[in-house]
Amino acid sequence: MNALSDTPPEFEQTKTQKPDRVYFFGTCLIDLFYPDAGLSAIQLIEREGVNVIFPQAQSCCGQPPYNSGYREEAIQVAKVQMDALHESIPVVVPSGSCAGMMKFHYPELFKNHLRAKQAQAFSERIIEWSAFLHRVLQIKLEDLGQPTRVALHTSCSARREMGVTEDGLALLRQLQQVDLAEPERASECCGFGGTFSVKQPEIAASMAADKCNAIKQTGAEMLVSGDCGCLMNLEGTLKKSAEYSSAHTIDSTHLAQFIWQRVSK
Amino acid sequence: MSAPFRDQAIHALQDEQLRENFRGAMDFLQGKRKAVFSDTIELENLRQQGHQIKAEALANLPELLEQLDSQCSKNGIQVHWAETPEQACEIIHGIIEQNNGKLAVKGKSMVSEEIGLNHYLEARGIECLESDMGEYIVQLAQETPSHIIMPAIHKSKSQIATLFNATIPDTPYTENVDELIGTGRRILREKFQKADIGISGVNFAVAETGTLCLVENEGNGRMCTTVPPVHIAITGIEKVIPRLSDLPPLLSLLTRSATGQLITTYFNLISSPRKPDEKDGPEAVHLVLLDNGRSRMYQHPELRETLRCIRCGACMNHCPVYTRIGGHAYGTVYPGPIGQVVMPQINGLDQQGEMTEGCSLNGACGEVCPVEIPLPDLIRKLREERVQPQPAESPVNGAGSHRTRVEATAWRFWRWVYQHPELYRIVTWWATRLGSMLPNRLGPWTRTRVKPVIARQSLHEIMRERSNQPD
């Protein structure tokens, strides 16, 4: 885990190499709950002249059973992803959490396995979506939207494993009409944590409530995140609290969808 | 399924004063650490150095312990080995009896909490007074420490004022911190003079020279180790380090990680009892080396990393779960992330495996650990050991104890769906068509959140349609 640096060295090397084609790994949450975020992420890549391949055989990175201690189940599902994304081209992942799983935990998962080498090579092709746009494509964004104030929430995996907080911020800073707000304790976990939010719902809820209060205090009109797990948690909490008060409500969306909407009107 | 950890966490979450106390204290400590490690390159170098020293110590643990034993003995320190808490208590009680001890003063020692020493001695008629101010407060309140460095951090100034007023005779209620400390100091001074026995922990035990190191701020540790005629130090076997030259980096990491201090007020190096030409110091020094499950941890190739811990508490200070529920909610001697790793290994996953679920795997603890213990990975590993299908193959106590047929079947079903693209396609097709029929209440999730909305078309389906369209 690259704990403190926001720029893992492996990405520095890929900075100038713009690929012709990339795989897109949609993640299971995007697939079922936020497909528009996935589509926006794909369209932003395609706009830069890169072909996006979306293999239908992909499903989930395997993190839920892995974090719950069901290693064998995680291995079996991880194999399917490695097979579906087998060509030696970058795999772009619109989630720091799934990207972290594939990049840092696949090698561990397969360490005593016949597929150890494959897992290592696979992990080296993983790149988180905002880092791909910012570092590899070096995308230039033209903001066509109305002035707004936005807060970015970076997932713990995106921040601590993938080190991509800066990439998300850099993309948002390119949007001229977007005023960036930094919530208090921005680096603290929102309380989602996959099965954690189900197994410890009370602690998770208290973390989410604090996070939402900090976001509200910034006066932001919109919350964006590069991770749909956090988004689902925070969005659900914000909407629930809005049910009880008519004051200042905050919309939320995936970073990709937000950017796509700002640049494609 | 409710469990002790979860019940206690819920209870703690309802205590607003407690949450406020912890939030304030943890924000303060996080800020202090950040300020004192402002040079991130220096910090990374130091962490690597700390990691290496402790890794080297672990790689040679049996040899270093033998060396420590022989060096200490050469210096006149009497070394005792204890495999279990009971043995450690018996040894300490035996030493006290031999010296006709009646009153022991204690410096801060988490290992003594681990073996339940106070209760053991009190039951045998020996008064055992905590002399660390935080420990003293906790003892007065008949509680246990809620943090390994700051035992009374869960209490506010006014709560301590109330406690002193209620339990110490002739003490008026005051929230003046200097006065409160003055009261504690007055009582402790009297006890230091009368005590027969001084008990302390050990932060580092240097094998090369047979030196016991003690880090502290209040001077009470030095009182305990120099004033009474007998000093008994107790430590876990993992605290041994190879050389005296390993001390400066480890000490710096410890104090900066724990309280954000560059150095502490006191740093004691104890290498022998009082020598003939010396004016102070105890006549006898004993060292009790405790195993209590540590050699079992040592056998596991990954969980062995647990033993690198230098007990700074930084993982607690940065844990968003600990910040909200505090140390007592864990119901264990060591709380927070390191507690979640240590306690199930000491007492067995069957007894304390539940607490490994009190973690969102956010990684904040691993990020700040001064010796780079991959705490989230170890917590995940313990979860895996907990539901192991072949527990006989694991060196972890209580492995496989939480495997249930229901959960294992659920994950097998999950795997079955996500492993077979055609099946996944059918399941998502139905989910996207019937998603709107989901009830608005979905267990605990919707208690504080609205239900998530399943899209009408999955990304798979959108992309399938897209690829079928002619360009």
XYZ file of C-alpha atoms in Angstrom:
736
model
C 0.000 0.000 0.000
C 1.361 3.345 -0.980
C 0.314 5.210 2.069
C 1.388 8.786 1.818
C 2.316 9.610 -1.714
C -0.564 10.698 -3.874
C 1.326 9.711 -6.992
C 2.242 6.036 -7.126
C 5.440 5.799 -9.179
C 4.065 3.144 -11.523
C 1.660 5.659 -12.994
C 4.321 8.237 -13.640
C 5.771 5.990 -16.321
C 2.490 5.619 -18.159
C 1.892 9.348 -18.189
C 2.771 9.982 -21.785
C 1.764 6.667 -23.301
C -1.754 7.109 -24.584
C -3.138 3.696 -25.552
C -5.321 3.010 -28.614
C -7.610 0.714 -26.718
C -8.506 0.086 -23.103
C -10.720 -2.285 -21.209
C -13.425 -0.773 -19.063
C -14.305 -2.603 -15.866
C -17.804 -1.469 -14.941
C -17.951 -2.629 -11.275
C -21.010 -4.404 -9.885
C -22.441 -1.300 -8.201
C -22.233 0.798 -11.355
C -23.717 -2.034 -13.342
C -26.889 -2.244 -11.293
C -27.239 1.128 -9.605
C -25.250 3.733 -11.519
C -24.987 2.624 -15.178
C -25.101 6.271 -16.341
C -21.916 6.934 -14.386
C -20.263 4.036 -16.219
C -21.495 5.273 -19.569
C -20.295 8.810 -18.844
C -16.882 7.477 -17.855
C -16.691 5.509 -21.121
C -17.830 8.440 -23.250
C -15.214 10.736 -21.743
C -12.508 8.244 -22.679
C -13.893 7.731 -26.167
C -13.980 11.481 -26.751
C -10.200 11.440 -26.453
C -9.934 8.979 -29.336
C -9.415 5.842 -27.275
C -11.410 2.699 -28.040
C -13.203 1.284 -25.029
C -13.795 -2.446 -24.831
C -16.455 -3.661 -22.418
C -16.334 -7.461 -22.153
C -19.744 -8.854 -21.280
C -18.203 -11.662 -19.216
C -17.019 -9.260 -16.486
C -18.985 -9.113 -13.218
C -17.417 -8.126 -9.875
C -13.831 -7.764 -8.647
C -14.493 -10.165 -5.774
C -13.874 -7.709 -2.960
C -17.039 -8.465 -0.939
C -16.148 -12.113 -0.168
C -12.445 -11.268 0.101
C -13.066 -8.701 2.841
C -15.463 -11.077 4.581
C -12.858 -13.818 4.746
C -14.173 -16.020 1.914
C -10.959 -16.287 -0.033
C -11.944 -19.202 -2.252
C -15.080 -17.417 -3.457
C -13.034 -14.298 -4.177
C -10.460 -16.323 -6.123
C -13.080 -17.964 -8.324
C -14.728 -14.656 -9.212
C -11.391 -12.879 -9.678
C -10.363 -15.539 -12.205
C -13.408 -14.683 -14.330
C -12.352 -11.020 -14.454
C -8.764 -11.824 -15.374
C -10.017 -14.042 -18.181
C -12.535 -11.509 -19.411
C -9.894 -8.735 -19.421
C -7.066 -10.901 -20.733
C -5.514 -8.786 -23.486
C -2.421 -6.868 -22.550
C -4.034 -3.401 -22.544
C -4.882 -1.061 -19.634
C -7.934 -1.827 -17.517
C -9.693 1.401 -16.535
C -11.750 1.141 -13.355
C -14.212 3.883 -12.302
C -13.822 3.021 -8.605
C -10.814 3.358 -6.323
C -12.079 0.478 -4.253
C -12.379 -2.099 -7.064
C -9.179 -0.781 -8.638
C -7.379 -1.221 -5.310
C -8.707 -4.751 -5.034
C -7.445 -5.705 -8.489
C -4.180 -3.839 -8.264
C -3.048 -4.617 -4.727
C -5.049 -7.591 -3.528
C -5.111 -9.866 -6.579
C -1.368 -10.534 -6.256
C -1.949 -11.434 -2.597
C -5.010 -13.531 -3.411
C -3.136 -15.597 -5.985
C 0.271 -15.638 -4.317
C 0.491 -19.420 -3.903
C -1.603 -20.111 -6.934
C -0.898 -21.322 -10.453
C -2.083 -17.958 -11.659
C 0.327 -15.926 -9.522
C 2.205 -14.519 -12.513
C -0.964 -13.750 -14.382
C -2.380 -11.913 -11.370
C 0.776 -9.843 -11.042
C 0.770 -8.896 -14.730
C -2.949 -8.168 -14.548
C -2.543 -5.926 -11.511
C 0.027 -3.830 -13.350
C -2.524 -2.997 -16.044
C -5.079 -1.601 -13.593
C -5.618 2.138 -13.550
C -8.284 4.113 -11.767
C -10.509 6.159 -14.081
C -9.740 9.689 -12.829
C -6.004 8.929 -12.855
C -6.336 7.620 -16.408
C -8.047 10.809 -17.570
C -5.704 13.116 -15.731
C -2.338 11.403 -15.983
C -2.512 9.302 -19.115
C -4.945 11.142 -21.371
C -4.046 14.511 -19.840
C -7.564 15.534 -20.714
C -8.540 19.191 -21.128
C -12.048 19.971 -19.972
C -14.190 22.897 -21.039
C -16.931 23.679 -18.581
C -20.301 24.443 -20.215
C -22.310 24.358 -16.992
C -23.715 26.961 -14.630
C -21.703 28.111 -11.596
C -21.957 25.643 -8.744
C -20.243 24.629 -5.528
C -19.083 21.027 -5.285
C -17.509 18.778 -2.664
C -15.453 15.747 -3.662
C -15.474 12.667 -1.454
C -12.555 10.339 -2.071
C -13.006 6.756 -0.962
C -10.453 5.321 1.450
C -9.129 2.896 -1.188
C -8.899 5.650 -3.785
C -7.070 7.834 -1.296
C -4.816 5.346 0.468
C -4.331 2.470 -1.956
C -4.631 4.089 -5.367
C -3.475 7.577 -4.339
C -5.839 9.353 -6.726
C -7.357 12.120 -4.589
C -5.313 14.693 -6.442
C -6.484 13.405 -9.830
C -10.123 13.903 -8.973
C -9.413 17.371 -7.608
C -7.333 18.267 -10.658
C -10.168 17.287 -12.999
C -12.670 19.340 -11.028
C -10.327 22.326 -10.942
C -10.346 22.366 -14.725
C -14.049 23.162 -14.653
C -14.076 26.966 -14.638
C -17.561 27.380 -13.179
C -17.091 24.860 -10.401
C -16.194 26.126 -6.966
C -14.501 23.345 -4.963
C -15.408 22.942 -1.312
C -13.318 20.920 1.121
C -15.331 19.319 3.898
C -13.850 19.053 7.364
C -12.041 15.727 7.983
C -12.126 14.982 4.265
C -9.867 11.972 4.668
C -12.122 10.190 7.161
C -14.083 7.106 6.124
C -17.777 7.593 5.268
C -18.686 4.337 7.009
C -19.624 2.283 3.957
C -16.861 -0.315 3.991
C -18.832 -2.886 1.995
C -20.267 -5.438 4.382
C -19.248 -3.214 7.327
C -22.319 -1.031 6.754
C -24.493 -4.135 7.014
C -22.679 -5.871 9.863
C -22.200 -2.746 12.004
C -25.080 -0.559 10.822
C -25.090 1.697 13.876
C -21.410 2.653 13.727
C -21.610 2.994 9.948
C -24.644 5.254 10.233
C -22.921 7.509 12.740
C -19.906 7.829 10.424
C -22.135 8.616 7.452
C -24.104 11.185 9.443
C -20.929 13.017 10.495
C -19.635 12.949 6.930
C -22.902 14.345 5.574
C -22.951 17.101 8.174
C -19.415 18.121 7.214
C -20.438 18.206 3.551
C -23.541 20.254 4.326
C -21.459 22.746 6.269
C -19.397 23.577 3.178
C -22.475 24.974 1.479
C -21.876 22.655 -1.476
C -24.807 22.078 -3.830
C -23.410 18.833 -5.125
C -21.441 15.907 -3.765
C -19.307 13.953 -6.208
C -17.289 10.816 -5.651
C -15.309 8.416 -7.774
C -16.676 5.470 -5.793
C -20.250 4.264 -5.947
C -20.116 2.496 -2.592
C -19.482 5.741 -0.719
C -21.911 7.506 -3.002
C -24.719 5.070 -2.249
C -24.062 5.441 1.461
C -23.843 9.238 1.504
C -26.589 9.810 -1.043
C -28.940 7.577 0.913
C -28.118 9.395 4.144
C -28.460 12.874 2.618
C -31.821 12.006 1.065
C -33.110 10.481 4.272
C -32.183 13.581 6.256
C -33.782 15.767 3.567
C -37.042 13.902 4.176
C -37.145 15.505 7.603
C -36.073 19.006 6.636
C -36.801 21.125 3.623
C -33.564 23.058 4.041
C -30.696 23.052 1.550
C -30.552 19.631 -0.085
C -27.433 18.277 -1.725
C -27.495 16.186 -4.881
C -24.841 13.612 -5.476
C -23.361 11.871 -8.446
C -20.335 9.957 -9.656
C -17.419 12.148 -10.678
C -17.584 10.824 -14.255
C -21.234 11.599 -14.670
C -20.762 15.050 -13.195
C -17.912 15.877 -15.559
C -19.718 14.426 -18.572
C -22.749 16.589 -17.846
C -20.590 19.705 -17.487
C -18.705 19.273 -20.743
C -21.313 17.828 -23.096
C -24.291 20.151 -22.917
C -27.367 -11.381 14.730
C -26.398 -9.332 17.727
C -23.082 -9.812 19.442
C -21.335 -8.368 22.498
C -19.134 -6.027 20.479
C -22.042 -4.636 18.516
C -24.209 -4.248 21.627
C -21.466 -2.355 23.419
C -20.810 -0.203 20.366
C -24.497 0.744 20.158
C -24.461 1.609 23.850
C -21.370 3.785 23.404
C -22.824 5.552 20.367
C -25.756 6.676 22.480
C -23.485 8.391 25.008
C -23.092 11.858 23.543
C -20.667 13.064 26.183
C -18.425 10.097 25.434
C -18.540 10.711 21.697
C -17.719 14.357 22.219
C -14.799 13.509 24.520
C -13.301 11.070 22.039
C -13.870 13.228 18.996
C -12.121 16.158 20.636
C -9.238 14.092 21.952
C -8.649 12.229 18.692
C -8.777 15.426 16.610
C -6.218 16.924 18.975
C -3.904 13.913 18.797
C -4.197 13.600 15.031
C -3.257 17.256 14.706
C -0.299 16.878 17.056
C 1.051 13.881 15.171
C 0.642 15.591 11.831
C 2.506 18.681 13.039
C 5.418 16.727 14.472
C 5.786 14.609 11.317
C 5.615 17.564 8.945
C 8.538 16.252 6.904
C 6.933 13.318 5.086
C 10.179 12.036 3.615
C 11.795 11.919 7.042
C 8.690 10.170 8.358
C 8.788 7.527 5.649
C 12.483 6.877 6.205
C 11.950 6.608 9.923
C 8.990 4.246 9.490
C 11.045 2.008 7.257
C 13.835 2.014 9.783
C 11.392 1.159 12.575
C 9.888 -1.622 10.480
C 13.326 -3.079 9.780
C 14.496 -3.000 13.377
C 11.365 -4.742 14.620
C 11.403 -7.206 11.733
C 15.012 -8.072 12.506
C 14.156 -8.471 16.171
C 11.322 -10.849 15.285
C 13.435 -12.840 12.854
C 15.825 -13.543 15.724
C 13.349 -13.535 18.569
C 14.401 -16.744 20.372
C 18.109 -15.844 20.241
C 17.494 -12.246 21.309
C 15.412 -13.358 24.262
C 18.200 -15.669 25.393
C 20.690 -12.853 24.989
C 18.418 -10.509 26.949
C 18.096 -13.091 29.711
C 21.823 -13.622 30.025
C 22.725 -9.912 29.783
C 20.121 -8.967 32.374
C 21.305 -11.718 34.680
C 24.880 -10.519 34.268
C 23.705 -7.029 35.280
C 21.990 -8.391 38.375
C 18.431 -8.240 37.027
C 16.528 -11.438 37.855
C 14.661 -12.775 34.849
C 11.447 -14.820 35.044
C 9.513 -16.448 32.239
C 5.732 -16.721 32.216
C 3.711 -18.542 29.621
C 0.266 -17.572 30.889
C -1.256 -14.613 32.786
C -1.720 -16.865 35.827
C 1.961 -17.785 35.851
C 2.964 -14.133 35.537
C 0.701 -13.152 38.433
C 2.032 -16.003 40.561
C 5.624 -15.010 39.865
C 4.972 -11.372 40.778
C 3.014 -12.343 43.875
C 5.836 -14.677 44.878
C 8.419 -11.882 44.620
C 6.225 -9.547 46.663
C 5.689 -12.176 49.360
C 9.398 -12.918 49.592
C 9.907 -9.242 50.342
C 6.971 -9.038 52.743
C 5.405 -6.438 50.511
C 2.073 -4.856 51.397
C 1.887 -1.837 49.109
C 2.880 -1.740 45.474
C 2.998 1.397 43.339
C 2.642 0.878 39.629
C 3.847 2.731 36.606
C 1.803 2.384 33.442
C 1.827 -1.120 32.039
C -0.686 -2.555 29.590
C 0.751 -6.025 30.110
C -0.203 -5.827 33.787
C -3.755 -5.060 32.611
C -3.492 -8.008 30.256
C -2.755 -10.391 33.124
C -5.248 -8.764 35.533
C -2.496 -8.101 38.058
C -4.272 -5.529 40.253
C -7.183 -7.815 41.018
C -4.911 -10.783 41.568
C -2.808 -8.908 44.123
C -5.720 -7.174 45.812
C -7.379 -10.548 46.346
C -4.209 -11.564 48.196
C -4.171 -8.536 50.462
C -1.668 -6.420 48.572
C -2.603 -2.854 47.741
C -1.681 -1.949 44.223
C -1.839 1.746 43.407
C -1.695 3.093 39.868
C 0.601 6.108 39.762
C 0.173 7.237 36.161
C -2.370 10.074 36.439
C -4.633 8.570 33.798
C -4.421 5.103 35.321
C -5.003 6.587 38.770
C -8.203 8.249 37.567
C -9.383 5.028 35.945
C -8.584 3.078 39.093
C -10.490 5.565 41.263
C -13.472 5.214 38.964
C -13.148 1.411 39.125
C -12.869 1.265 35.367
C -10.340 -0.068 32.899
C -8.188 2.025 30.534
C -9.975 3.096 27.372
C -6.750 3.815 25.506
C -3.314 2.252 25.807
C -1.436 5.564 26.080
C -4.092 7.816 27.571
C -6.122 5.542 29.847
C -8.622 8.181 31.008
C -9.107 9.955 27.692
C -12.793 9.091 27.756
C -13.334 11.429 30.684
C -13.870 15.157 30.508
C -12.425 17.650 32.963
C -15.760 17.987 34.745
C -16.189 14.224 35.037
C -12.765 13.985 36.675
C -13.632 16.887 38.981
C -16.782 15.064 40.055
C -14.877 11.817 40.554
C -12.173 13.414 42.726
C -14.764 15.271 44.738
C -16.712 12.085 45.375
C -13.882 9.637 46.060
C -10.978 11.565 47.617
C -11.727 12.877 51.132
C -11.564 16.659 51.627
C -11.386 17.412 47.934
C -13.573 20.306 46.789
C -15.061 20.236 43.300
C -12.774 22.060 40.896
C -12.241 21.965 37.157
C -8.880 23.657 37.523
C -6.514 21.146 35.931
C -3.495 22.228 37.960
C -5.446 21.756 41.179
C -6.726 18.364 40.085
C -3.212 17.197 39.220
C -1.994 18.663 42.521
C -4.494 16.517 44.409
C -3.369 13.371 42.610
C 0.267 14.243 43.127
C -0.168 14.793 46.894
C -1.744 11.369 47.361
C 0.741 9.585 45.145
C 3.745 11.178 46.881
C 2.670 9.678 50.201
C 2.289 6.274 48.614
C 5.655 6.405 46.836
C 7.352 6.902 50.199
C 5.554 4.000 51.814
C 5.614 1.488 48.975
C 7.561 -1.762 49.326
C 7.334 -2.686 45.691
C 7.460 -0.758 42.424
C 5.888 -2.322 39.328
C 6.390 -1.050 35.804
C 6.073 -2.020 32.180
C 8.846 -1.931 29.603
C 8.829 -0.078 26.288
C 11.958 -1.630 24.848
C 14.232 -4.340 26.217
C 17.727 -4.150 24.727
C 19.258 -7.606 24.289
C 22.789 -6.376 23.623
C 23.140 -4.648 26.982
C 20.332 -6.091 29.088
C 18.688 -2.673 29.452
C 15.043 -1.969 30.186
C 13.681 1.259 28.678
C 10.733 3.166 30.035
C 9.109 6.121 28.319
C 7.008 8.502 30.412
C 6.025 12.114 30.984
C 5.045 12.393 34.618
C 8.064 11.088 36.493
C 5.898 8.552 38.265
C 7.584 5.732 36.395
C 10.935 6.842 37.758
C 9.432 7.033 41.252
C 8.182 3.449 40.935
C 11.479 2.139 39.648
C 13.826 3.933 42.043
C 12.108 4.602 45.372
C 10.751 1.221 46.546
C 13.396 -1.374 47.490
C 12.139 -3.840 44.878
C 11.308 -3.122 41.241
C 9.377 -5.638 39.136
C 9.161 -4.960 35.417
C 6.784 -6.930 33.246
C 6.710 -7.087 29.475
C 5.598 -9.139 26.522
C 8.379 -11.044 24.788
C 7.934 -8.968 21.607
C 9.438 -5.875 23.213
C 13.009 -7.108 22.840
C 15.231 -5.225 20.356
C 18.758 -6.139 19.299
C 20.961 -3.133 20.027
C 21.185 0.079 22.039
C 21.616 1.945 18.749
C 18.109 0.837 17.725
C 16.643 2.980 20.480
C 16.781 6.505 19.020
C 14.674 5.794 15.896
C 12.177 3.656 17.810
C 11.861 6.170 20.624
C 11.325 8.973 18.161
C 8.649 6.983 16.332
C 6.952 6.048 19.582
C 6.668 9.478 21.151
C 5.784 11.280 17.944
C 3.172 8.720 16.942
C 1.623 8.483 20.381
C 1.300 12.053 21.605
C 2.989 14.114 18.922
C 5.959 14.801 21.209
C 9.503 14.979 19.864
C 10.719 13.517 23.136
C 9.065 12.764 26.446
C 9.933 14.390 29.737
C 11.487 11.192 31.052
C 13.265 8.348 29.334
C 14.555 5.749 31.749
C 17.264 3.217 30.964
C 17.396 0.608 33.701
C 20.333 -1.720 33.542
C 20.781 -3.026 37.087
C 19.704 -2.751 40.716
C 21.418 -0.155 42.889
C 25.178 -0.491 42.905
C 27.217 -0.043 46.121
C 28.340 3.493 45.241
C 24.901 4.673 44.078
C 22.589 6.886 46.126
C 19.251 5.642 44.880
C 17.599 2.796 43.090
C 16.037 -0.482 44.188
C 17.997 -3.240 45.845
C 16.508 -5.811 43.502
C 15.198 -5.644 39.945
C 13.070 -8.417 38.444
C 12.009 -8.803 34.820
C 8.970 -10.933 33.980
C 8.788 -11.963 30.325
C 5.264 -12.871 29.280
C 4.279 -15.054 26.358
C 0.469 -15.264 26.595
C -0.166 -16.326 23.021
C 2.701 -14.409 21.467
C 4.678 -17.474 20.421
C 1.497 -18.728 18.777
C 1.254 -15.474 16.803
C 4.875 -16.025 15.899
C 3.989 -19.262 14.131
C 1.682 -17.633 11.606
C 3.668 -16.252 8.670
C 1.407 -13.202 8.226
C -0.082 -12.641 11.664
C 3.456 -12.635 13.073
C 3.600 -8.992 11.977
C 1.323 -8.227 14.934
C 4.402 -8.580 17.144
C 6.093 -5.560 15.579
C 3.743 -3.288 17.548
C 5.438 -0.752 19.828
C 2.123 0.178 21.544
C 1.977 3.833 20.523
C -1.794 3.954 20.053
C -1.619 5.931 16.786
C -3.894 3.386 15.098
C -6.576 4.100 17.704
C -6.152 7.838 17.403
C -6.811 7.630 13.679
C -9.490 4.941 13.625
C -12.924 6.391 12.768
C -14.625 3.516 14.592
C -12.578 3.910 17.778
C -13.180 7.680 17.634
C -16.916 7.054 17.791
C -17.243 4.251 20.287
C -14.144 4.621 22.474
C -11.999 1.913 23.986
C -14.437 0.377 26.462
C -16.860 -0.671 23.740
C -14.348 -3.249 22.571
C -14.582 -4.894 25.976
C -10.924 -5.883 25.796
C -7.603 -4.823 27.307
C -6.274 -3.543 23.970
C -8.906 -1.677 21.944
C -8.968 -0.203 18.448
C -7.246 -1.621 15.391
C -4.289 -3.217 17.200
C -6.696 -4.614 19.779
C -8.770 -6.150 17.017
C -5.648 -7.956 15.869
C -4.069 -8.810 19.230
C -7.053 -9.813 21.354
C -8.575 -12.505 19.112
C -5.130 -14.049 18.840
C -4.552 -14.022 22.601
C -8.001 -15.153 23.690
C -9.050 -17.080 20.608
C -11.228 -16.206 17.635
C -14.087 -18.125 19.222
C -14.014 -15.718 22.192
C -13.138 -12.418 20.562
C -13.387 -12.908 16.823
C -16.486 -10.731 16.660
C -14.461 -7.562 17.129
C -12.715 -8.042 13.778
C -15.996 -6.946 12.192
C -15.750 -3.522 13.828
C -13.608 -2.226 10.995
C -14.497 -0.613 7.673
C -11.043 -1.487 6.269
C -10.505 2.198 5.557
C -6.763 1.851 6.076
C -6.185 4.892 8.309
C -4.513 2.713 10.960
C -2.088 1.120 8.524
C -1.285 4.535 7.111
C -0.084 5.890 10.447
C 1.479 2.797 12.038
C 5.070 3.793 12.837
C 6.410 0.304 12.139
C 4.232 -0.273 9.072
C 2.089 -3.090 10.434
C -0.488 -3.793 7.708
C -3.344 -3.691 10.223
C -6.214 -3.830 7.692
C -4.624 -6.876 6.060
C -4.258 -8.578 9.440
C -7.873 -7.825 10.363
C -8.965 -9.282 7.020
C -6.734 -12.303 7.602
C -8.336 -12.905 10.990
C -11.793 -12.691 9.432
C -10.628 -15.364 7.046
C -9.317 -17.519 9.875
C -12.622 -17.078 11.662
C -14.613 -18.679 8.877
C -11.908 -21.152 7.783
C -13.313 -24.407 6.444
C -10.199 -26.339 7.606
C -9.463 -24.983 11.080
C -7.133 -27.848 11.944
C -4.524 -26.424 9.574
C -4.383 -23.022 11.281
C -2.139 -22.017 14.191
C -4.736 -19.423 15.223
C -6.708 -20.248 18.318
C -10.403 -20.684 17.543
C -9.962 -20.773 13.767
C -13.127 -21.755 11.932
C -15.269 -21.086 14.992
C -17.594 -18.617 13.247
C -18.184 -20.540 10.055
C -21.924 -20.983 9.638
C -23.628 -22.954 6.967
C -25.960 -20.064 6.153
C -23.196 -17.543 5.527
C -20.967 -19.997 3.666
C -23.885 -20.981 1.434
C -24.748 -17.353 0.766
C -21.230 -16.626 -0.426
C -21.192 -19.815 -2.494
C -24.393 -18.675 -4.166
C -22.918 -15.218 -4.687
C -19.866 -16.739 -6.332
C -22.035 -18.960 -8.510
C -23.869 -15.914 -9.941
C -20.791 -13.743 -10.432
C -18.784 -16.592 -11.886
C -21.169 -17.417 -14.717
C -21.812 -14.566 -17.173
C -25.063 -16.046 -18.450
C -26.433 -16.487 -14.979
C -25.287 -12.994 -14.012
C -27.087 -11.686 -17.096
C -30.341 -13.362 -16.078
C -30.096 -12.160 -12.469
C -29.377 -8.554 -13.455
C -32.096 -8.645 -16.111
C -34.648 -9.576 -13.477
C -33.186 -7.163 -10.935
C -33.447 -4.217 -13.320
C -37.019 -5.162 -14.229
C -38.241 -5.864 -10.741
C -35.991 -3.469 -8.802
C -38.735 -0.881 -8.428
C -40.813 -3.427 -6.566
C -38.292 -3.589 -3.724
C -39.794 -2.530 -0.407
C -38.746 0.854 0.964
C -37.450 -0.727 4.116
C -34.396 -2.905 3.616
C -33.238 -3.922 7.057
C -30.766 -1.706 8.900
C -29.600 0.006 5.689
C -32.792 2.038 5.325
C -33.002 2.997 8.990
C -30.780 5.964 8.235
C -30.706 5.975 4.433
C -33.206 5.832 1.610
C -33.063 2.612 -0.362
C -30.722 2.533 -3.344
C -32.479 2.586 -6.706
C -31.790 -0.236 -9.114
C -31.388 1.110 -12.647
C -33.822 0.097 -15.391
C -30.976 -1.085 -17.560
C -27.635 -2.409 -16.374
C -24.407 -1.071 -17.842
C -23.909 -4.524 -19.354
C -27.187 -4.166 -21.191
C -26.510 -0.609 -22.302
C -23.149 -1.636 -23.684
C -24.637 -4.688 -25.357
C -27.169 -2.564 -27.180
C -24.521 -0.031 -28.037
C -22.219 -2.582 -29.630
C -25.052 -3.968 -31.719
C -25.728 -0.611 -33.279
C -24.097 0.007 -36.638
C -21.571 2.875 -36.588
